[in-house]
Short mmCIF file of C-alpha atoms in Angstrom, two decimals:
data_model
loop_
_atom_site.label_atom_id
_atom_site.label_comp_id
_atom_site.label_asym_id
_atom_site.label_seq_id
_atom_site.Cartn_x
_atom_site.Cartn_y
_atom_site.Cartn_z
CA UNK A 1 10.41 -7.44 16.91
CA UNK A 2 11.40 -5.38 14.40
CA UNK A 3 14.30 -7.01 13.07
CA UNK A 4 12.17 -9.86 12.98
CA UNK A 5 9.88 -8.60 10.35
CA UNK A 6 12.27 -6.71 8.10
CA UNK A 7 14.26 -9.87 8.25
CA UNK A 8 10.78 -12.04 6.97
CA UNK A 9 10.57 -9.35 4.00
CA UNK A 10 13.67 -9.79 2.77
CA UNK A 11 13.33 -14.00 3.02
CA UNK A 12 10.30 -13.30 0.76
CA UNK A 13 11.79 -10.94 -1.60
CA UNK A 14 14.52 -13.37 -1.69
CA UNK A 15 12.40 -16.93 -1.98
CA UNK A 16 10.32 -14.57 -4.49
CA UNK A 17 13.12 -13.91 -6.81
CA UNK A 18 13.28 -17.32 -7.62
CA UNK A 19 10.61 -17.09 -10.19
CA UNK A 20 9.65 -14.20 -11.66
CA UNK A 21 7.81 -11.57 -9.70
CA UNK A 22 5.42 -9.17 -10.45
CA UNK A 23 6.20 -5.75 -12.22
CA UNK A 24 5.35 -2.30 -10.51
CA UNK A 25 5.21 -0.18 -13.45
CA UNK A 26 3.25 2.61 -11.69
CA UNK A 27 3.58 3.98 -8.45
CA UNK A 28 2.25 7.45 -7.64
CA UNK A 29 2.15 9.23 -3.83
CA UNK A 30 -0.48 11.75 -3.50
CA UNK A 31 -0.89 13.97 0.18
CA UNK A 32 -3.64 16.46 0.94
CA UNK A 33 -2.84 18.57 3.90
CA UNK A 34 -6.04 20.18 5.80
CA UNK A 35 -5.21 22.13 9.01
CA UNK A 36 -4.20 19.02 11.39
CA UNK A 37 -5.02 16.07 8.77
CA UNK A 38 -3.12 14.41 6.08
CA UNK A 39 -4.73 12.64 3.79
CA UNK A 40 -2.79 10.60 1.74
CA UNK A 41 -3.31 8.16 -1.29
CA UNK A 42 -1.03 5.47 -2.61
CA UNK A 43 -1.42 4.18 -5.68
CA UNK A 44 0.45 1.18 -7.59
CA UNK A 45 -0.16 -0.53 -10.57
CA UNK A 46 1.76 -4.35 -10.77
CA UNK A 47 1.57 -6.62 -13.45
CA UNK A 48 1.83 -10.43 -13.31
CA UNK A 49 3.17 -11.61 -16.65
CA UNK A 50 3.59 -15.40 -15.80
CA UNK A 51 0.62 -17.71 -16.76
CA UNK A 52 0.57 -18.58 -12.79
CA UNK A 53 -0.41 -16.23 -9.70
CA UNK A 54 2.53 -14.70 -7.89
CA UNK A 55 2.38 -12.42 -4.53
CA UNK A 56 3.44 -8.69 -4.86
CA UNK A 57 4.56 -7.32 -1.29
CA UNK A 58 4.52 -4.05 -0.59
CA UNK A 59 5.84 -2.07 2.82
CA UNK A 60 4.68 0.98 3.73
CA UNK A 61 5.14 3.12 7.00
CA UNK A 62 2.52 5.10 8.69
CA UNK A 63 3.37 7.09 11.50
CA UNK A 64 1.75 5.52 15.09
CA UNK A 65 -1.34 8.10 14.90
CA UNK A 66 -2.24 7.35 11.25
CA UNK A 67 -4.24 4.60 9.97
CA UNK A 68 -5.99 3.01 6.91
CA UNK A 69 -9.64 4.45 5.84
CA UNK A 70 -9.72 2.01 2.59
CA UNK A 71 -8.00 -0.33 0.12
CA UNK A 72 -9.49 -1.19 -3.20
CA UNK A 73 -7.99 -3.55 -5.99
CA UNK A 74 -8.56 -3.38 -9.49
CA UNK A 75 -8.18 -6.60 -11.19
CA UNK A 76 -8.76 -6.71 -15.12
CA UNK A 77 -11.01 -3.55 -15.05
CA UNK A 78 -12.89 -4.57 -11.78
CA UNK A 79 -13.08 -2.54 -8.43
CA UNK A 80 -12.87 -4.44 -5.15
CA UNK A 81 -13.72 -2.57 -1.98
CA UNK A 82 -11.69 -4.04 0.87
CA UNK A 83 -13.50 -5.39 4.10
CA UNK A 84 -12.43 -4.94 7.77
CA UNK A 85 -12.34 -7.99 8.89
CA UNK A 86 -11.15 -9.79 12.51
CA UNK A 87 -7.53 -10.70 12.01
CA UNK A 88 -6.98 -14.43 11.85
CA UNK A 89 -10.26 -14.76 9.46
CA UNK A 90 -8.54 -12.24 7.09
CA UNK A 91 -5.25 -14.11 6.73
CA UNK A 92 -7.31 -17.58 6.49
CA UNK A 93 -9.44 -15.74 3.88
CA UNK A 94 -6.19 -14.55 2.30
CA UNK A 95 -4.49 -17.71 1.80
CA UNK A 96 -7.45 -19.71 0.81
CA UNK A 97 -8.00 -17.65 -2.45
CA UNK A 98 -4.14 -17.26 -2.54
CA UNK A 99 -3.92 -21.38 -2.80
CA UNK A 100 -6.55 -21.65 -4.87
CA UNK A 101 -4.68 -18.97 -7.43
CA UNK A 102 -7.14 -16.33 -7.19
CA UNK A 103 -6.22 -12.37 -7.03
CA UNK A 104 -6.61 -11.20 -2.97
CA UNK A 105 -5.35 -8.28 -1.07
CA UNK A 106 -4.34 -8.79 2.83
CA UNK A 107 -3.50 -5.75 5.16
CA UNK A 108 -1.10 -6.25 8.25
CA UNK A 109 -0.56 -3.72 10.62
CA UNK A 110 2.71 -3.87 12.50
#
């Protein structure tokens, strides 16, 4: 199953690179440890510089006992707090704005 899914982010990287993707021109890493906690923060700044939307992938990995606490996208100035949400209705949610061209953030766990 693995394979599988590093083999689907490299087809998208690929079909991707057809057009011209998005720019990460920040990426910072920030870890807090506190007795038996990590906290840690990962922040990336990406810039679409085509007059059309384009998808920016990113792939991170969390060891089995960690998990996400939030996600928040800033588009043009403007903080968006990221929703739990059941799984299917996020990825339907996901590529309905996506097809429709507007900026949306999806979260898969693996």
């Amino acid at each position: 199953m693995r394979d599988l899914c590093i083999i689907a982010v490299l087809l998208f990287c690929f079909v991707s690179s057809q057009a011209k993707s998005p720019e990460v021109y920040f990426l910072h890493v920030s870890s807090e440890i506190d007795y038996r906690f990590a906290k840690t923060v990962v922040t990336s700044k990406v810039v679409n510089k085509e007059p059309t939307a384009s998808e920016a992938l990113f792939d991170l990995t969390l060891p089995n006992e960690a998990f996400i606490t939030a996600f928040k996208l800033t588009i043009n100035g403007k903080e968006i707090e990221g929703k739990v949400k059941e799984k299917e209705q996020a990825k339907q949610e996901f590529e309905a704005a996506k097809s429709k061209g507007q900026s949306a953030g999806h979260i898969v766990a693996k």
